[in-house]
Coordinates of C-alpha atoms in Angstrom, one line a residue:
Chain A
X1 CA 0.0 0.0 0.0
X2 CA 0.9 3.7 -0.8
X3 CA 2.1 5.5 2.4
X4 CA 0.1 8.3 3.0
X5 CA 0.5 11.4 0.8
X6 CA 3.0 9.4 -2.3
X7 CA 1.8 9.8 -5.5
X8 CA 1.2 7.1 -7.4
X9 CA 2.4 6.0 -10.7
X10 CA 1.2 3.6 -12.8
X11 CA 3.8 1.8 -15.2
X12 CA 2.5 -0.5 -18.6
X13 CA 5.6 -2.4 -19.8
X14 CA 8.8 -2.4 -17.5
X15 CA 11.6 -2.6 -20.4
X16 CA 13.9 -0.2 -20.1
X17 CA 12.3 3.3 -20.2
X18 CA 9.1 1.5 -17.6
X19 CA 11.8 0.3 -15.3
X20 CA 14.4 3.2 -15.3
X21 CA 11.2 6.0 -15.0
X22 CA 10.1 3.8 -12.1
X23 CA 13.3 3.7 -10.0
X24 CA 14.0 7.1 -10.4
X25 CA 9.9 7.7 -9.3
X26 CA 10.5 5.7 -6.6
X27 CA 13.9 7.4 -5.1
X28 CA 11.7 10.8 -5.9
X29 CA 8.9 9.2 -3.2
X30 CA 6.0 7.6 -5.7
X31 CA 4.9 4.6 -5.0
X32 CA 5.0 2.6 -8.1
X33 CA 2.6 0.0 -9.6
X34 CA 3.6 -2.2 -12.8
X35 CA 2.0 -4.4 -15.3
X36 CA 3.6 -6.5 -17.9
X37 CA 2.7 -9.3 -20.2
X38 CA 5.8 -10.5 -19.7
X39 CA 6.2 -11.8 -16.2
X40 CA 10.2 -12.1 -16.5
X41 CA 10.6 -8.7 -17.1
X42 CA 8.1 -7.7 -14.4
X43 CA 10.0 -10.3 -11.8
X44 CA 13.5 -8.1 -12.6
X45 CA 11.5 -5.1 -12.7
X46 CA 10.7 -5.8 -9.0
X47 CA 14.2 -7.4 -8.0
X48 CA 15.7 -4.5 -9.3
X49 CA 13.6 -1.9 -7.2
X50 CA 12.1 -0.1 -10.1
X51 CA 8.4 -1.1 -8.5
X52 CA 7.0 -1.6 -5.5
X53 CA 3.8 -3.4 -6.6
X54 CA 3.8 -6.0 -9.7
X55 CA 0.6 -7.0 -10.6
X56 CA -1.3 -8.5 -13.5
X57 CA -3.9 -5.7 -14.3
X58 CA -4.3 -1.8 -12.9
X59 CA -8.3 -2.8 -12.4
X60 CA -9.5 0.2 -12.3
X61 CA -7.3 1.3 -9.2
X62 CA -7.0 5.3 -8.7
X63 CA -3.6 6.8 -9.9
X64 CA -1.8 10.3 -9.9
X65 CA -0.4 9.4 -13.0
X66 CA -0.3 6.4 -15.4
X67 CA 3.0 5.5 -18.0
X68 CA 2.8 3.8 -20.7
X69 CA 5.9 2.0 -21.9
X70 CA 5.1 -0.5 -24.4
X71 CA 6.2 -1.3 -28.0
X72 CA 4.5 1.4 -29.9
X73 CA 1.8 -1.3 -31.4
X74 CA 0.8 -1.7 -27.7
X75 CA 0.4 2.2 -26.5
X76 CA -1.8 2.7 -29.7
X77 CA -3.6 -0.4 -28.8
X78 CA -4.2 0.7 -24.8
X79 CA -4.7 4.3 -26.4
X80 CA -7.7 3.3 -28.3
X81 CA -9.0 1.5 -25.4
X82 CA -8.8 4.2 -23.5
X83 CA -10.2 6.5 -25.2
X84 CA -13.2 4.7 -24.7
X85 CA -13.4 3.5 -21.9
X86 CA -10.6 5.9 -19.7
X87 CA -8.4 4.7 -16.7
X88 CA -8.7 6.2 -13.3
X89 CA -5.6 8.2 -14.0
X90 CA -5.1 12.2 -13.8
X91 CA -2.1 12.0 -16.4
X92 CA -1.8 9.4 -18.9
X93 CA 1.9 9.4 -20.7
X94 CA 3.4 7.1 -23.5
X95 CA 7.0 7.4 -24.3
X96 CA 6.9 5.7 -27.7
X97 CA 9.1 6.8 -31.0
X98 CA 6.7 7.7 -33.2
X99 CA 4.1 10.1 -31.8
X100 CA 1.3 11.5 -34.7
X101 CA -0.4 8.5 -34.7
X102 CA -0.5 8.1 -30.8
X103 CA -1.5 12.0 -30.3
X104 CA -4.4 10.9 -32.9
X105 CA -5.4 7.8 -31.1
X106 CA -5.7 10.0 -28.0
X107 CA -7.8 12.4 -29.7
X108 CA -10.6 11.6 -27.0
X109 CA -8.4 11.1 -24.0
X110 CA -8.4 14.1 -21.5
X111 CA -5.2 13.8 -19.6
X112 CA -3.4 12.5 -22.2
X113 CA 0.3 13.7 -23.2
X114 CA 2.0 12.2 -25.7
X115 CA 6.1 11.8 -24.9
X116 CA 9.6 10.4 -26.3
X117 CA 12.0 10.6 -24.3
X118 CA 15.8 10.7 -26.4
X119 CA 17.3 7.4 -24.1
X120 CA 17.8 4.1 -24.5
X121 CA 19.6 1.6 -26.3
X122 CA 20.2 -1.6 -28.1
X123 CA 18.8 -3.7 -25.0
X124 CA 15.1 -2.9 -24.6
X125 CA 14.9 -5.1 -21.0
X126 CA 14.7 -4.0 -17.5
X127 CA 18.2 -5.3 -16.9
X128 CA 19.6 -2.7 -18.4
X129 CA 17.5 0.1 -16.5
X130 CA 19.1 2.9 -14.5
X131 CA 17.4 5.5 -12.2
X132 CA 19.9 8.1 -14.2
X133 CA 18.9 7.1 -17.4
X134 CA 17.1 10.4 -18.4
X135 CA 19.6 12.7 -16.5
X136 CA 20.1 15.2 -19.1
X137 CA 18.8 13.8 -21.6
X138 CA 15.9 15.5 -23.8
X139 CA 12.7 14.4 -24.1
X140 CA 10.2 15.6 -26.6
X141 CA 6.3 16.2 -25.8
X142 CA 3.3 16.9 -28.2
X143 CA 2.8 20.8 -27.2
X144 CA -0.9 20.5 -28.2
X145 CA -1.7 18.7 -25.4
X146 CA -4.3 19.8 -22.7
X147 CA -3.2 22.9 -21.0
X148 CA -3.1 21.2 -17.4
X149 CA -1.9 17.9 -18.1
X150 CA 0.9 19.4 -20.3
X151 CA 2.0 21.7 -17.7
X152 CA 1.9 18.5 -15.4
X153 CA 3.6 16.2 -17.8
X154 CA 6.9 18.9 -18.3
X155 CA 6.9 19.3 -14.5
X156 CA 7.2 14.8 -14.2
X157 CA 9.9 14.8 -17.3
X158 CA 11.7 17.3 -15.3
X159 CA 11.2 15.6 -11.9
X160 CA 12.9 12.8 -13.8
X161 CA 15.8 15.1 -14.5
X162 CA 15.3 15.1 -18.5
X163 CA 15.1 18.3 -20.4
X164 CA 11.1 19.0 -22.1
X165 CA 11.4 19.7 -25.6
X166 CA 8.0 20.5 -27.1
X167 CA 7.7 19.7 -30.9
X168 CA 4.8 18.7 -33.4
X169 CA 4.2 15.4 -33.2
X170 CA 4.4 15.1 -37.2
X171 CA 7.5 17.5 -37.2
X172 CA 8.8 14.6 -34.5
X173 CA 7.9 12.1 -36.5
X174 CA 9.9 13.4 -39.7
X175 CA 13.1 14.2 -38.0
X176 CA 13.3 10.8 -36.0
X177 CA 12.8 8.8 -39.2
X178 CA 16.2 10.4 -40.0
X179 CA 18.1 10.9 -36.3
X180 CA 16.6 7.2 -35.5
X181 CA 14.9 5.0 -37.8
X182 CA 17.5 5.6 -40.3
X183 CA 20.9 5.0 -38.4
X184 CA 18.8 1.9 -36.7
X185 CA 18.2 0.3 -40.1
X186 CA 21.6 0.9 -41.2
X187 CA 23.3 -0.5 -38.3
X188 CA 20.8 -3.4 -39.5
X189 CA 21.7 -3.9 -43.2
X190 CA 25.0 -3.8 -42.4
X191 CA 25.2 -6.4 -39.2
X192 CA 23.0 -9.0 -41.0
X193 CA 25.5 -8.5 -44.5
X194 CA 28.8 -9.2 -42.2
X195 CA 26.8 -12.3 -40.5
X196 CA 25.8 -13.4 -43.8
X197 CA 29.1 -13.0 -45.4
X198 CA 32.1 -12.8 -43.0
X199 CA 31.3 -16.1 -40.6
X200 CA 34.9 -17.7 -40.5
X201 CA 39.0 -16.8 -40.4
X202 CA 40.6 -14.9 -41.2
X203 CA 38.0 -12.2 -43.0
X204 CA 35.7 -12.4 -39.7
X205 CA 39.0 -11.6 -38.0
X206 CA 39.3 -8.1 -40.1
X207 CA 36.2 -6.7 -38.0
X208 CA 37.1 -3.8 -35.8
X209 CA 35.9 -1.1 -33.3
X210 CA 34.6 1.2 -36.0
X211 CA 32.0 -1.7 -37.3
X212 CA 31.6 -2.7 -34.4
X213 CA 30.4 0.7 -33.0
X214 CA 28.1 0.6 -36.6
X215 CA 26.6 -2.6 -35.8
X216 CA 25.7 -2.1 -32.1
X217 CA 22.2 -0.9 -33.0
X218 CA 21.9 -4.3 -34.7
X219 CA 21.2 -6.0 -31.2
X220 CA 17.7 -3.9 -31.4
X221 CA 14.6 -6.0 -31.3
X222 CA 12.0 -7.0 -33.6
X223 CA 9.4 -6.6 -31.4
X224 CA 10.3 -3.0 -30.2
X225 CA 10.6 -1.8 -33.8
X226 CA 8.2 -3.7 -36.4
X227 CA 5.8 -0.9 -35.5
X228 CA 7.9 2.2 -35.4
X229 CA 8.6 1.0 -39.2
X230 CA 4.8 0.4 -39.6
X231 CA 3.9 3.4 -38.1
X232 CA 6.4 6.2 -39.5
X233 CA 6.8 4.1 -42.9
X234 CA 6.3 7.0 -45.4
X235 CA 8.9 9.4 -44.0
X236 CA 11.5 6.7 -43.1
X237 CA 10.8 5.0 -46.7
X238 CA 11.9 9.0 -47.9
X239 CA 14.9 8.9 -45.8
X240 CA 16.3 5.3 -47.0
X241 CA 15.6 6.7 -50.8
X242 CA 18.0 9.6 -49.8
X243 CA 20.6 8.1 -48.4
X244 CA 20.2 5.3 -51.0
X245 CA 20.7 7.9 -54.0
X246 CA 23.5 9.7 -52.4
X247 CA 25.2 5.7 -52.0
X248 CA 24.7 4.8 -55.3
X249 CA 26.0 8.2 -56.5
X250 CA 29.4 7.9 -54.3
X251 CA 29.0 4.2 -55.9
X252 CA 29.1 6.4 -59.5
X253 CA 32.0 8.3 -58.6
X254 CA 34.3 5.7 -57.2
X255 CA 33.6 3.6 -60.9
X256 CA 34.3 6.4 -62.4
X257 CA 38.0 6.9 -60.9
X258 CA 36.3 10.2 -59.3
X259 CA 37.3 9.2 -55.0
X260 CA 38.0 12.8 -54.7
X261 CA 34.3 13.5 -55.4
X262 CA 33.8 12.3 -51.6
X263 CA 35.9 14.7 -50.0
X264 CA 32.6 17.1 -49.2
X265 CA 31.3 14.7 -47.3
X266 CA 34.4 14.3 -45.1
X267 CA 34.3 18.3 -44.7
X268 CA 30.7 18.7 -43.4
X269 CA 30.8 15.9 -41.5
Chain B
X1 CA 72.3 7.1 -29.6
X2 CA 70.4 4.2 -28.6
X3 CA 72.0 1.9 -25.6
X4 CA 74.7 -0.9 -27.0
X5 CA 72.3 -3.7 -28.3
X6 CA 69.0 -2.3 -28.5
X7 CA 66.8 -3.0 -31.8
X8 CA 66.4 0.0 -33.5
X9 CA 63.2 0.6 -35.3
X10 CA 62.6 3.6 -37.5
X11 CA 59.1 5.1 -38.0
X12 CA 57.6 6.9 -40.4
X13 CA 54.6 8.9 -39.6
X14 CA 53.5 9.6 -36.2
X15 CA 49.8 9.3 -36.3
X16 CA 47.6 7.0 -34.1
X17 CA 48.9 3.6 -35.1
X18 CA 52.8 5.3 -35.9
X19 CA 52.8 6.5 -31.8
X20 CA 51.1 3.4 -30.4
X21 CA 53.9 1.3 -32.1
X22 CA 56.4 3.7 -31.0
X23 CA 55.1 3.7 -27.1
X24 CA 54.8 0.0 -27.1
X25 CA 58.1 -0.6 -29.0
X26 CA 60.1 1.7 -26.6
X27 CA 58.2 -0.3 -23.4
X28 CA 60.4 -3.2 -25.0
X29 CA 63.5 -1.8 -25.3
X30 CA 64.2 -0.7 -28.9
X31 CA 65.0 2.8 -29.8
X32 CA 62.7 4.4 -31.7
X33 CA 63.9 7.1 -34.5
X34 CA 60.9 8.9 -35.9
X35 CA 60.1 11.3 -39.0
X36 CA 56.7 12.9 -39.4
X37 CA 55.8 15.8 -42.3
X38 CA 53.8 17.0 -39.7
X39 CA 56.6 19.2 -36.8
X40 CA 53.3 19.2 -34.6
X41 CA 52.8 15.3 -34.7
X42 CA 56.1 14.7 -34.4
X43 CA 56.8 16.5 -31.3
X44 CA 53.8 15.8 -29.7
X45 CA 55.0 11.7 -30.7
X46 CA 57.9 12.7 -28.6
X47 CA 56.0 14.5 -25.5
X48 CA 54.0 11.5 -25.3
X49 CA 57.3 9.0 -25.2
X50 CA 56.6 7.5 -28.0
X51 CA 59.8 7.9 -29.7
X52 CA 63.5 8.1 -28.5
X53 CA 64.4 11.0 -31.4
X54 CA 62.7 12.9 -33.8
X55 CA 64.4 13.6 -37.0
X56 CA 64.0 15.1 -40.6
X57 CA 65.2 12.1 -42.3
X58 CA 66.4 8.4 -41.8
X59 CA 69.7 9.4 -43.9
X60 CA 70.6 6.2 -44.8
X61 CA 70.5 5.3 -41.3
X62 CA 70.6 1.8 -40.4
X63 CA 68.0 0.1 -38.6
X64 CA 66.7 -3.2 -37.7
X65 CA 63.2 -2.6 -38.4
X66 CA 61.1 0.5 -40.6
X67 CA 57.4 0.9 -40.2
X68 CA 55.6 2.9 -42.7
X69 CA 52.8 4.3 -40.8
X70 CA 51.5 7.0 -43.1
X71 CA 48.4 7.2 -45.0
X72 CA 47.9 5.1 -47.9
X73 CA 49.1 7.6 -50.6
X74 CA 52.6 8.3 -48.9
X75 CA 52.9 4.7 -48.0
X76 CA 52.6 4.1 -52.0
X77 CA 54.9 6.6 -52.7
X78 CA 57.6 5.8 -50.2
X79 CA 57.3 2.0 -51.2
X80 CA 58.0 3.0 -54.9
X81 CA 60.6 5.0 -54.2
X82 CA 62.5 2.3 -51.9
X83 CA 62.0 -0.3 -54.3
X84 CA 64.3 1.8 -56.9
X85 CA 66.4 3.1 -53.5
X86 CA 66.0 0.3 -50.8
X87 CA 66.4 1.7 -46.9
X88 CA 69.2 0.2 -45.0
X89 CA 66.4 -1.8 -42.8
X90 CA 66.4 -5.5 -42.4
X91 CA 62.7 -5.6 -41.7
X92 CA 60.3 -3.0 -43.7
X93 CA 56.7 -3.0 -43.1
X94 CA 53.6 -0.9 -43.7
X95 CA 50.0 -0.8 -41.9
X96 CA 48.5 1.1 -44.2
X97 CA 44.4 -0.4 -44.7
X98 CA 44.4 -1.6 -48.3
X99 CA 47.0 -4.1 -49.0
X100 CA 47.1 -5.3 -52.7
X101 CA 48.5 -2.4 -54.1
X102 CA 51.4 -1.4 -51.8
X103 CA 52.2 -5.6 -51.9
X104 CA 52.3 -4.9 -55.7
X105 CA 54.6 -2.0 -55.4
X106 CA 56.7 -3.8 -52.8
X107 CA 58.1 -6.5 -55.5
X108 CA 61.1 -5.5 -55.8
X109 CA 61.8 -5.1 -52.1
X110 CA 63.5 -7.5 -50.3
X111 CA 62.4 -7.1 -46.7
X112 CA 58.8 -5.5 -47.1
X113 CA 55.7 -7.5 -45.5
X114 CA 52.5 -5.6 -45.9
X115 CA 50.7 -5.5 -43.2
X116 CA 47.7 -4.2 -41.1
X117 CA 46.7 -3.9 -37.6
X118 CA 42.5 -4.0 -37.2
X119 CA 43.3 -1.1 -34.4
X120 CA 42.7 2.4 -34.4
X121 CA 39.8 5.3 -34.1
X122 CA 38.3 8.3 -36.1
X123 CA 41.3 10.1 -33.8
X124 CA 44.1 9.7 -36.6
X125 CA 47.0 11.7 -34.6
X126 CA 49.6 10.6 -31.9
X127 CA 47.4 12.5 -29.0
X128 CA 45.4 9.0 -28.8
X129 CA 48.3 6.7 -29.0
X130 CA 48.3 4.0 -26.5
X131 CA 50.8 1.3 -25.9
X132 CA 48.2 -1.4 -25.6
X133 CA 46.4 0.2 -28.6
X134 CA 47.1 -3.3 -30.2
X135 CA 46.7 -5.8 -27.3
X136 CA 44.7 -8.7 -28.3
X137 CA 43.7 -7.0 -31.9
X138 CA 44.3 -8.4 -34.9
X139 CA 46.9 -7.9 -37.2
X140 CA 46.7 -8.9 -40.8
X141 CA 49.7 -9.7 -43.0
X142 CA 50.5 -10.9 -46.3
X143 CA 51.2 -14.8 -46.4
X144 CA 53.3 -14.6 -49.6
X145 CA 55.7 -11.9 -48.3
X146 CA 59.5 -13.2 -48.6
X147 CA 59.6 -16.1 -45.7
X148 CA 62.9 -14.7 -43.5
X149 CA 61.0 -11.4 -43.3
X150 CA 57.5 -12.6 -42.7
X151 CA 58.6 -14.8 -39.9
X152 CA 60.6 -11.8 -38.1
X153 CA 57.4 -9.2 -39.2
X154 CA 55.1 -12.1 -37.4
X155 CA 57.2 -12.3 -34.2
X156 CA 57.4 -8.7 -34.1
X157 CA 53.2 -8.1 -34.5
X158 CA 53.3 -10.7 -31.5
X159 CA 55.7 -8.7 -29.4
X160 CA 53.1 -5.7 -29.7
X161 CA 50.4 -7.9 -28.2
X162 CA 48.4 -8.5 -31.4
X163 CA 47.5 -11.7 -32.9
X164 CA 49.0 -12.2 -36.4
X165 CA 46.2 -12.8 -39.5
X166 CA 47.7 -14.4 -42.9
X167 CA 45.0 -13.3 -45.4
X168 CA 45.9 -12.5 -49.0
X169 CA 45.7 -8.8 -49.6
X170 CA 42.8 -9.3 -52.5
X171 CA 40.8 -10.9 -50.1
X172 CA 41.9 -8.5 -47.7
X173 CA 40.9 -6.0 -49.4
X174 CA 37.5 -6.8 -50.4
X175 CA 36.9 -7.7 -46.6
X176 CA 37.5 -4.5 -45.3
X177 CA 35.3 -2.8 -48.2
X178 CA 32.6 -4.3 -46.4
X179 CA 34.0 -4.2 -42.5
X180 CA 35.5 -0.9 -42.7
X181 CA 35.3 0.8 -46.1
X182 CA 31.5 0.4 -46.3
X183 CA 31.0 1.7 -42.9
X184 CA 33.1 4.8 -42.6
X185 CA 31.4 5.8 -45.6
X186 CA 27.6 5.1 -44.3
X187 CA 29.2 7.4 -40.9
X188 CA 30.4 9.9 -43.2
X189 CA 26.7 10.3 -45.3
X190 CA 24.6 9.6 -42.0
X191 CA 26.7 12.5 -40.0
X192 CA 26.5 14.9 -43.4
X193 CA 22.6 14.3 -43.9
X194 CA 22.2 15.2 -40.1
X195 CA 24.6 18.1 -40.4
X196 CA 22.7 19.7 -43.2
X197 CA 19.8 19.1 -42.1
X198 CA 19.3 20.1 -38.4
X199 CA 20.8 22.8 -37.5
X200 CA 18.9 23.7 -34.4
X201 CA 16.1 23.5 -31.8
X202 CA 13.8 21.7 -31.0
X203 CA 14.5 18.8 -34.0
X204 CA 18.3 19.0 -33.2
X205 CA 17.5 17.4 -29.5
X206 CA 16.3 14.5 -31.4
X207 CA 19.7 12.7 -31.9
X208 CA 20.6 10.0 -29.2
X209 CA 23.0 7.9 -28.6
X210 CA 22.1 5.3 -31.4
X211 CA 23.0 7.8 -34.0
X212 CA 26.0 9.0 -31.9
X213 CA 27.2 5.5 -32.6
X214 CA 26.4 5.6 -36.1
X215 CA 28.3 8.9 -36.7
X216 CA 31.4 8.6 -34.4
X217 CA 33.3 7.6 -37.6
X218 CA 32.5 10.4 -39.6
X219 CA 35.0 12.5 -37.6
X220 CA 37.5 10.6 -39.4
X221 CA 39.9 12.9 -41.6
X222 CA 40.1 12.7 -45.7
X223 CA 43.9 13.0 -45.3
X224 CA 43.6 9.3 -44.2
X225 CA 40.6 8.4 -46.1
X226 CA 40.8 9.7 -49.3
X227 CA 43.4 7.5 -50.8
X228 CA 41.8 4.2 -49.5
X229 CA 39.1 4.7 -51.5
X230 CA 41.0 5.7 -54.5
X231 CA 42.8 2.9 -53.8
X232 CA 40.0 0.1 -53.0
X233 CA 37.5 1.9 -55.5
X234 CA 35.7 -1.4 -57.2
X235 CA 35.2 -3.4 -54.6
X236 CA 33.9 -0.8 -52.2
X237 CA 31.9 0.7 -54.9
X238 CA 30.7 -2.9 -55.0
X239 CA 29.2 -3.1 -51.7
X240 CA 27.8 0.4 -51.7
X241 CA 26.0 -0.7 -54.4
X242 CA 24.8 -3.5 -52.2
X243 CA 23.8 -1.9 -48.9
X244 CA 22.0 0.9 -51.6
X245 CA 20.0 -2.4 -53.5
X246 CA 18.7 -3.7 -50.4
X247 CA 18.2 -0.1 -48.7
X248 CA 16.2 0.4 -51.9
X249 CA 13.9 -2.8 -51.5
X250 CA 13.1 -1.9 -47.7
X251 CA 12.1 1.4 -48.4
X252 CA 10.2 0.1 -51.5
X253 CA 8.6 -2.7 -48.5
X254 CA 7.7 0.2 -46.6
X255 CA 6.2 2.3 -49.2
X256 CA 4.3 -0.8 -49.7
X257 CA 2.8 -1.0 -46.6
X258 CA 4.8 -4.4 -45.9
X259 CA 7.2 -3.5 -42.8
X260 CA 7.0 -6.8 -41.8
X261 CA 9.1 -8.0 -44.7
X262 CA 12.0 -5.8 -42.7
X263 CA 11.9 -8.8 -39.5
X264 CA 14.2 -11.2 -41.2
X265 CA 17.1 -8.7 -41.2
X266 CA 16.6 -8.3 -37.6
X267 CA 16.1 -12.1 -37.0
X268 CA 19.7 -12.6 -38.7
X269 CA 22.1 -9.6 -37.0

């Protein structure tokens, strides 16, 4: 039970951004509820002291404020639910990586602020979570919002020690497909076309820091980004064509005998 | 004057890799004479204890060992112009990052083993040299080089703490077009499309550390750069035109409405 006066916090989905906001809400004083499907992460969620109660469904219980961290399929999925039919909950944040779609799902929710916080990493599991995680770091929110829960929502990001950056959720949308989705699909292509190629000595012994720092991303999981690609689809397809045409161009130049047509690149970079 | 007895190794170019030999050489005894075109290099080589003197020129001095630790184009160079005028050094080698042509201009030189250590940064001077830059890397070498010299040019990548790679430089070469050509180049585009593109607030606050990762490379100088791909053109044209065939078909999956066809290249990385 709460003790009198803490504020409590509901968490959905205790990967990495559900656990690390709940042990740094929990050294600030709230006391923390979690649900997950999955009960392994929810178990290390627990063991690590990112919650104080686990349980299997919020049922209707009262909340200051309610999180959810789920793969983006899953927020717009609880989104539309609650737009109907609305949790107990004076705040309602997500923190997923694509936001127009979410902020449109939520069209109906009052209370509802739409988040992305710029933290993370390749590991999307609880193991990973640290109370810090969000020190500094920036942390976009739809400005639209309602007045009060806005106000509210900047004054939780900030508790957590991250810096509010408002921007339009579309204009969010657009620039992560490049800052983001991009570089994550890169660091994709080009892990699974080593794995594929390079499995044995002595070529899979020519592999050093500067791959490996390009492939880290590769790690990333399926299940966290099959719907940010879904989801933001038009302007990440735009991004891969650009970068695709200026590849095939350096491509061009290089056939051509032309390697000093790739010096601008080095110069802005 | 280095001590009765001690090897002495002569280095040319006092970069990252040039320094890190030098500081690990001097750590076992040989006395390190260094040249670099570059009076700020060289000095700072020297701060950092990296070498025992700093000269203009070798002078027909003799030494036991030479290490050509220049970029790719003055590697070339220096490698023509000893096979006409051949250095008074038992042992020559390079470490320059494309191997078939500098083996090819080698010959004529007795002595020469081309070689190169999978070590190294997007730092290319001596101010990030480390002694165990090369402990427990790889180093590759050329399995054909003359068998007296390969044998000492082995024993000596071993006494740095690096594990000696026979590979032949073709193959060599169109390994690293895909482990480190391919993705210095994808850095270089990636940190140049981010560059242009957002300039400031709120969309700059959008970058995290996935794409810091992805663009740590692109600090990497064209001094070093620009002659490896001259050098390596086809076959790192070749896998650009790879990585852009495949980027092509995802974003033509995603235009499509089929993200899930992207899964498999997470499955496999």
């Amino acid at each position: 039970m709460p003790s009198e006066g803490s504020l409590r916090l509901g968490i959905l989905g205790t990967g990495l951004i559900g656990a690390s906001i709940g042990l740094r809400a929990r050294a600030l004083g709230y006391h923390v509820v979690a649900v997950d499907r999955s009960p392994v992460n929810l178990r290390l969620a627990l063991e690590r002291g990112a919650v104080d109660e686990a349980v299997d469904a919020l049922d209707g219980r009262e909340l200051d404020l309610l999180v959810l961290a789920t793969p983006l399929d899953v927020t717009l999925a609880l989104v539309r639910r609650f737009a109907a039919d609305p949790p107990r909950a004076r705040l309602i944040l997500d923190v997923a990586s694509v936001k127009a779609p979410v902020v449109e799902a939520a069209a109906g929710l009052a209370g509802f602020v739409g988040t992305h916080p710029i933290a993370g990493g390749e590991n999307s599991g609880p193991a990973d979570a640290r109370a810090d995680l969000f020190s500094g770091a920036y942390w976009a929110y739809d400005p639209a919002a309602f007045a009060p829960a806005r106000a509210e929502a900047v004054a939780f990001i900030e508790r957590l020690g991250a810096r509010p950056v408002p921007i339009e959720p579309g204009l969010h949308d657009r620039t992560v497909a490049l800052t983001s989705h991009l570089p994550q699909l890169l660091a994709t292509v080009l892990a699974a076309q080593v794995g594929e190629r390079l499995g044995r000595p002595p070529t899979a012994e020519l592999c050093g820091s500067g791959l490996a720092s390009m492939t880290r991303l590769g790690a990333s999981s399926w299940e966290v980004w099959g719907s940010i690609f879904s989801e933001n689809a038009a302007p990440i397809a735009q991004e891969i064509r650009s970068i695709a045409a200026i590849l095939s161009k350096l491509a061009a130049d290089l056939e051509e005998g032309r390697a000093d047509r790739l010096a601008p690149a080095f110069a802005t970079s």
